[in-house]
Amino acid sequence: MESDDECNKYVKLISAEGMEFFTERKIAVGSETIKAMLEGNFREAEDNVIRLPEIQGPVLEKVVQYLHYKERHGKATGRIPEFVIEPEIALE
C-alpha cells in the first residue's frame, strides 16, 4: 500500500478533451495557478487531480514540457537552451 507521501508525489492534469498528464508535484507547482490549487482549500489539494476545461491537450502538453524545462534550467547560471513553442501551439 502506498504512503500519503507517495500518493502526493504526483499530480494528474486533465485537459478539455480528457487527455491526462501525470507529473511530479514539485514540478507542477512551478505554475503559480497550479500551486494555488494544490496548496489551498480546494478539492484538487486532496485529490491531486486538476481539471483544466479551458486548455486543449496539445497546449497542456506544452505547459507540462515547459514546467519540466523550468525545473531543469531555472537556476542555471550559464547559457540555457531555447524553449521552442511551435506556431500552431502558440496560436491556441
CSV table of N, CA and C in Angstrom, one decimal:
chain,number,residue,atom,x,y,z
A,1,MET,N,0.8,-1.2,0.0
A,1,MET,CA,0.0,0.0,0.0
A,1,MET,C,0.9,1.2,0.0
A,2,GLU,N,0.5,2.3,-0.8
A,2,GLU,CA,1.3,3.5,-0.9
A,2,GLU,C,1.0,4.4,0.3
A,3,SER,N,2.1,5.1,0.7
A,3,SER,CA,2.0,6.0,1.8
A,3,SER,C,1.4,7.3,1.3
A,4,ASP,N,1.0,8.2,2.2
A,4,ASP,CA,0.5,9.5,1.7
A,4,ASP,C,1.5,10.3,1.0
A,5,ASP,N,2.8,10.2,1.4
A,5,ASP,CA,3.9,10.9,0.6
A,5,ASP,C,4.0,10.4,-0.8
A,6,GLU,N,3.8,9.1,-1.0
A,6,GLU,CA,3.9,8.5,-2.4
A,6,GLU,C,2.7,9.0,-3.2
A,7,CYS,N,1.5,9.0,-2.6
A,7,CYS,CA,0.3,9.4,-3.3
A,7,CYS,C,0.4,10.9,-3.7
A,8,ASN,N,1.0,11.7,-2.8
A,8,ASN,CA,1.1,13.1,-3.1
A,8,ASN,C,2.3,13.5,-3.9
A,9,LYS,N,3.1,12.6,-4.3
A,9,LYS,CA,4.3,12.9,-5.1
A,9,LYS,C,3.9,13.3,-6.6
A,10,TYR,N,2.8,12.8,-7.1
A,10,TYR,CA,2.4,13.1,-8.5
A,10,TYR,C,1.0,13.8,-8.5
A,11,VAL,N,0.9,14.5,-9.6
A,11,VAL,CA,-0.4,15.3,-9.9
A,11,VAL,C,-0.8,14.9,-11.2
A,12,LYS,N,-2.2,14.7,-11.4
A,12,LYS,CA,-2.7,14.4,-12.7
A,12,LYS,C,-3.4,15.7,-13.2
A,13,LEU,N,-3.0,16.1,-14.4
A,13,LEU,CA,-3.6,17.3,-15.1
A,13,LEU,C,-4.5,16.8,-16.2
A,14,ILE,N,-5.7,17.3,-16.3
A,14,ILE,CA,-6.7,16.8,-17.3
A,14,ILE,C,-7.1,17.9,-18.2
A,15,SER,N,-6.9,17.7,-19.5
A,15,SER,CA,-7.2,18.8,-20.5
A,15,SER,C,-8.7,18.8,-20.8
A,16,ALA,N,-9.1,19.8,-21.6
A,16,ALA,CA,-10.5,20.0,-22.0
A,16,ALA,C,-11.1,18.7,-22.6
A,17,GLU,N,-10.4,18.0,-23.4
A,17,GLU,CA,-10.9,16.8,-24.0
A,17,GLU,C,-10.6,15.5,-23.3
A,18,GLY,N,-10.1,15.6,-22.1
A,18,GLY,CA,-9.8,14.4,-21.2
A,18,GLY,C,-8.5,13.8,-21.3
A,19,MET,N,-7.5,14.5,-22.0
A,19,MET,CA,-6.2,13.9,-22.0
A,19,MET,C,-5.6,14.1,-20.6
A,20,GLU,N,-4.9,13.1,-20.1
A,20,GLU,CA,-4.3,13.1,-18.8
A,20,GLU,C,-2.8,13.1,-18.9
A,21,PHE,N,-2.3,14.0,-18.0
A,21,PHE,CA,-0.8,14.2,-17.9
A,21,PHE,C,-0.4,14.0,-16.4
A,22,PHE,N,0.5,13.1,-16.2
A,22,PHE,CA,1.0,13.0,-14.8
A,22,PHE,C,2.4,13.6,-14.7
A,23,THR,N,2.6,14.4,-13.6
A,23,THR,CA,3.9,15.0,-13.4
A,23,THR,C,4.1,15.0,-11.9
A,24,GLU,N,5.4,15.2,-11.5
A,24,GLU,CA,5.7,15.3,-10.1
A,24,GLU,C,5.1,16.6,-9.6
A,25,ARG,N,4.6,16.5,-8.4
A,25,ARG,CA,4.0,17.7,-7.7
A,25,ARG,C,5.0,18.8,-7.7
A,26,LYS,N,6.3,18.5,-7.3
A,26,LYS,CA,7.3,19.6,-7.2
A,26,LYS,C,7.5,20.3,-8.5
A,27,ILE,N,7.2,19.7,-9.7
A,27,ILE,CA,7.4,20.3,-11.0
A,27,ILE,C,6.1,21.1,-11.3
A,28,ALA,N,4.9,20.5,-10.9
A,28,ALA,CA,3.6,21.2,-11.2
A,28,ALA,C,3.5,22.5,-10.5
A,29,VAL,N,4.1,22.6,-9.3
A,29,VAL,CA,3.9,23.9,-8.6
A,29,VAL,C,4.8,25.0,-9.1
A,30,GLY,N,5.5,24.7,-10.2
A,30,GLY,CA,6.2,25.7,-10.9
A,30,GLY,C,5.2,26.7,-11.6
A,31,SER,N,4.0,26.3,-11.7
A,31,SER,CA,2.9,27.2,-12.2
A,31,SER,C,2.2,27.7,-10.9
A,32,GLU,N,2.1,29.0,-10.8
A,32,GLU,CA,1.5,29.7,-9.6
A,32,GLU,C,0.0,29.3,-9.5
A,33,THR,N,-0.6,29.1,-10.7
A,33,THR,CA,-2.1,28.7,-10.7
A,33,THR,C,-2.2,27.3,-10.1
A,34,ILE,N,-1.4,26.4,-10.6
A,34,ILE,CA,-1.5,25.0,-10.1
A,34,ILE,C,-1.1,25.0,-8.6
A,35,LYS,N,-0.1,25.7,-8.3
A,35,LYS,CA,0.4,25.7,-6.9
A,35,LYS,C,-0.7,26.2,-6.0
A,36,ALA,N,-1.4,27.2,-6.3
A,36,ALA,CA,-2.5,27.7,-5.5
A,36,ALA,C,-3.6,26.7,-5.4
A,37,MET,N,-3.9,26.0,-6.4
A,37,MET,CA,-4.9,24.9,-6.4
A,37,MET,C,-4.5,23.8,-5.5
A,38,LEU,N,-3.2,23.4,-5.5
A,38,LEU,CA,-2.7,22.3,-4.7
A,38,LEU,C,-2.5,22.6,-3.3
A,39,GLU,N,-2.3,23.9,-3.0
A,39,GLU,CA,-2.0,24.3,-1.6
A,39,GLU,C,-3.1,25.0,-0.9
A,40,GLY,N,-4.2,25.3,-1.6
A,40,GLY,CA,-5.3,26.0,-1.0
A,40,GLY,C,-6.4,25.0,-0.5
A,41,ASN,N,-7.5,25.5,-0.1
A,41,ASN,CA,-8.6,24.7,0.3
A,41,ASN,C,-9.5,24.3,-0.8
A,42,PHE,N,-8.9,23.6,-1.8
A,42,PHE,CA,-9.6,23.2,-3.0
A,42,PHE,C,-9.6,21.7,-3.0
A,43,ARG,N,-10.6,21.1,-3.7
A,43,ARG,CA,-10.7,19.7,-3.9
A,43,ARG,C,-9.4,19.1,-4.5
A,44,GLU,N,-8.8,19.9,-5.4
A,44,GLU,CA,-7.6,19.5,-6.1
A,44,GLU,C,-6.4,19.2,-5.1
A,45,ALA,N,-6.4,19.9,-4.0
A,45,ALA,CA,-5.4,19.7,-3.0
A,45,ALA,C,-5.5,18.3,-2.3
A,46,GLU,N,-6.7,17.8,-2.2
A,46,GLU,CA,-6.9,16.5,-1.7
A,46,GLU,C,-6.8,15.4,-2.7
A,47,ASP,N,-7.3,15.6,-3.9
A,47,ASP,CA,-7.3,14.6,-4.9
A,47,ASP,C,-6.0,14.5,-5.8
A,48,ASN,N,-5.3,15.6,-5.8
A,48,ASN,CA,-4.1,15.7,-6.7
A,48,ASN,C,-4.5,15.5,-8.1
A,49,VAL,N,-5.7,16.0,-8.5
A,49,VAL,CA,-6.2,15.9,-9.8
A,49,VAL,C,-6.7,17.3,-10.2
A,50,ILE,N,-6.2,17.9,-11.3
A,50,ILE,CA,-6.6,19.2,-11.7
A,50,ILE,C,-7.2,19.1,-13.1
A,51,ARG,N,-8.4,19.5,-13.2
A,51,ARG,CA,-9.1,19.6,-14.4
A,51,ARG,C,-9.0,21.0,-15.0
A,52,LEU,N,-8.6,21.1,-16.2
A,52,LEU,CA,-8.4,22.4,-16.9
A,52,LEU,C,-9.2,22.4,-18.1
A,53,PRO,N,-10.5,22.7,-18.0
A,53,PRO,CA,-11.5,22.6,-19.1
A,53,PRO,C,-11.3,23.6,-20.2
A,54,GLU,N,-10.5,24.6,-20.0
A,54,GLU,CA,-10.3,25.6,-21.0
A,54,GLU,C,-9.0,25.4,-21.8
A,55,ILE,N,-8.3,24.4,-21.4
A,55,ILE,CA,-7.0,24.1,-22.1
A,55,ILE,C,-7.0,22.8,-22.9
A,56,GLN,N,-6.7,23.0,-24.2
A,56,GLN,CA,-6.7,21.8,-25.1
A,56,GLN,C,-5.4,20.9,-24.8
A,57,GLY,N,-5.5,19.7,-25.1
A,57,GLY,CA,-4.5,18.7,-24.8
A,57,GLY,C,-3.1,19.1,-25.3
A,58,PRO,N,-2.9,19.4,-26.6
A,58,PRO,CA,-1.6,19.8,-27.0
A,58,PRO,C,-1.0,21.0,-26.3
A,59,VAL,N,-1.9,21.9,-25.9
A,59,VAL,CA,-1.4,23.1,-25.2
A,59,VAL,C,-1.0,22.7,-23.8
A,60,LEU,N,-1.8,21.9,-23.1
A,60,LEU,CA,-1.4,21.4,-21.8
A,60,LEU,C,-0.1,20.6,-21.8
A,61,GLU,N,0.0,19.8,-22.9
A,61,GLU,CA,1.3,19.0,-23.0
A,61,GLU,C,2.5,20.0,-23.1
A,62,LYS,N,2.4,21.1,-23.8
A,62,LYS,CA,3.5,22.0,-23.9
A,62,LYS,C,3.7,22.7,-22.6
A,63,VAL,N,2.6,23.0,-21.8
A,63,VAL,CA,2.8,23.6,-20.5
A,63,VAL,C,3.6,22.6,-19.6
A,64,VAL,N,3.2,21.3,-19.6
A,64,VAL,CA,3.9,20.4,-18.8
A,64,VAL,C,5.4,20.3,-19.2
A,65,GLN,N,5.7,20.3,-20.5
A,65,GLN,CA,7.0,20.3,-21.0
A,65,GLN,C,7.8,21.6,-20.5
A,66,TYR,N,7.1,22.7,-20.5
A,66,TYR,CA,7.7,23.9,-20.0
A,66,TYR,C,8.0,23.9,-18.5
A,67,LEU,N,7.1,23.3,-17.7
A,67,LEU,CA,7.4,23.2,-16.3
A,67,LEU,C,8.6,22.3,-16.0
A,68,HIS,N,8.8,21.2,-16.8
A,68,HIS,CA,10.0,20.4,-16.7
A,68,HIS,C,11.2,21.2,-17.1
A,69,TYR,N,11.1,22.0,-18.2
A,69,TYR,CA,12.2,22.8,-18.7
A,69,TYR,C,12.6,23.8,-17.6
A,70,LYS,N,11.6,24.5,-17.0
A,70,LYS,CA,11.8,25.5,-15.9
A,70,LYS,C,12.5,24.8,-14.7
A,71,GLU,N,12.1,23.6,-14.3
A,71,GLU,CA,12.7,22.9,-13.2
A,71,GLU,C,14.2,22.6,-13.5
A,72,ARG,N,14.4,22.2,-14.7
A,72,ARG,CA,15.8,21.8,-15.1
A,72,ARG,C,16.7,23.0,-15.2
A,73,HIS,N,16.2,24.1,-15.8
A,73,HIS,CA,17.1,25.2,-16.1
A,73,HIS,C,16.9,26.4,-15.3
A,74,GLY,N,16.0,26.4,-14.4
A,74,GLY,CA,15.6,27.6,-13.6
A,74,GLY,C,16.7,28.2,-12.8
A,75,LYS,N,17.7,27.5,-12.4
A,75,LYS,CA,18.8,28.0,-11.6
A,75,LYS,C,20.1,28.0,-12.3
A,76,ALA,N,20.0,27.8,-13.6
A,76,ALA,CA,21.2,27.8,-14.4
A,76,ALA,C,21.9,29.1,-14.4
A,77,THR,N,23.2,29.1,-14.4
A,77,THR,CA,24.0,30.3,-14.4
A,77,THR,C,24.6,30.6,-15.8
A,78,GLY,N,24.6,29.6,-16.6
A,78,GLY,CA,25.2,29.7,-17.9
A,78,GLY,C,24.1,29.8,-19.0
A,79,ARG,N,24.5,29.6,-20.2
A,79,ARG,CA,23.5,29.7,-21.3
A,79,ARG,C,22.6,28.5,-21.2
A,80,ILE,N,21.3,28.7,-21.4
A,80,ILE,CA,20.3,27.7,-21.4
A,80,ILE,C,19.7,27.5,-22.8
A,81,PRO,N,19.3,26.3,-23.2
A,81,PRO,CA,18.7,26.2,-24.5
A,81,PRO,C,17.3,26.9,-24.6
A,82,GLU,N,17.0,27.3,-25.8
A,82,GLU,CA,15.7,27.9,-26.1
A,82,GLU,C,14.6,26.9,-25.9
A,83,PHE,N,13.5,27.4,-25.3
A,83,PHE,CA,12.3,26.6,-25.2
A,83,PHE,C,11.4,26.9,-26.4
A,84,VAL,N,11.3,25.9,-27.3
A,84,VAL,CA,10.6,26.1,-28.6
A,84,VAL,C,9.1,25.9,-28.4
A,85,ILE,N,8.4,26.8,-28.9
A,85,ILE,CA,6.9,26.6,-29.0
A,85,ILE,C,6.5,26.7,-30.4
A,86,GLU,N,5.9,25.7,-30.9
A,86,GLU,CA,5.5,25.6,-32.3
A,86,GLU,C,4.4,26.6,-32.6
A,87,PRO,N,4.4,27.3,-33.8
A,87,PRO,CA,3.5,28.3,-34.1
A,87,PRO,C,2.0,27.8,-33.9
A,88,GLU,N,1.7,26.6,-34.3
A,88,GLU,CA,0.3,26.1,-34.1
A,88,GLU,C,-0.1,26.0,-32.7
A,89,ILE,N,0.8,25.8,-31.8
A,89,ILE,CA,0.5,25.7,-30.3
A,89,ILE,C,0.4,27.1,-29.8
A,90,ALA,N,1.3,28.0,-30.3
A,90,ALA,CA,1.3,29.4,-29.8
A,90,ALA,C,-0.1,30.1,-30.1
A,91,LEU,N,-0.7,29.7,-31.2
A,91,LEU,CA,-1.9,30.3,-31.7
A,91,LEU,C,-3.1,29.8,-30.9
A,92,GLU,N,-3.0,28.7,-30.2
A,92,GLU,CA,-4.1,28.2,-29.4
A,92,GLU,C,-4.6,29.1,-28.4
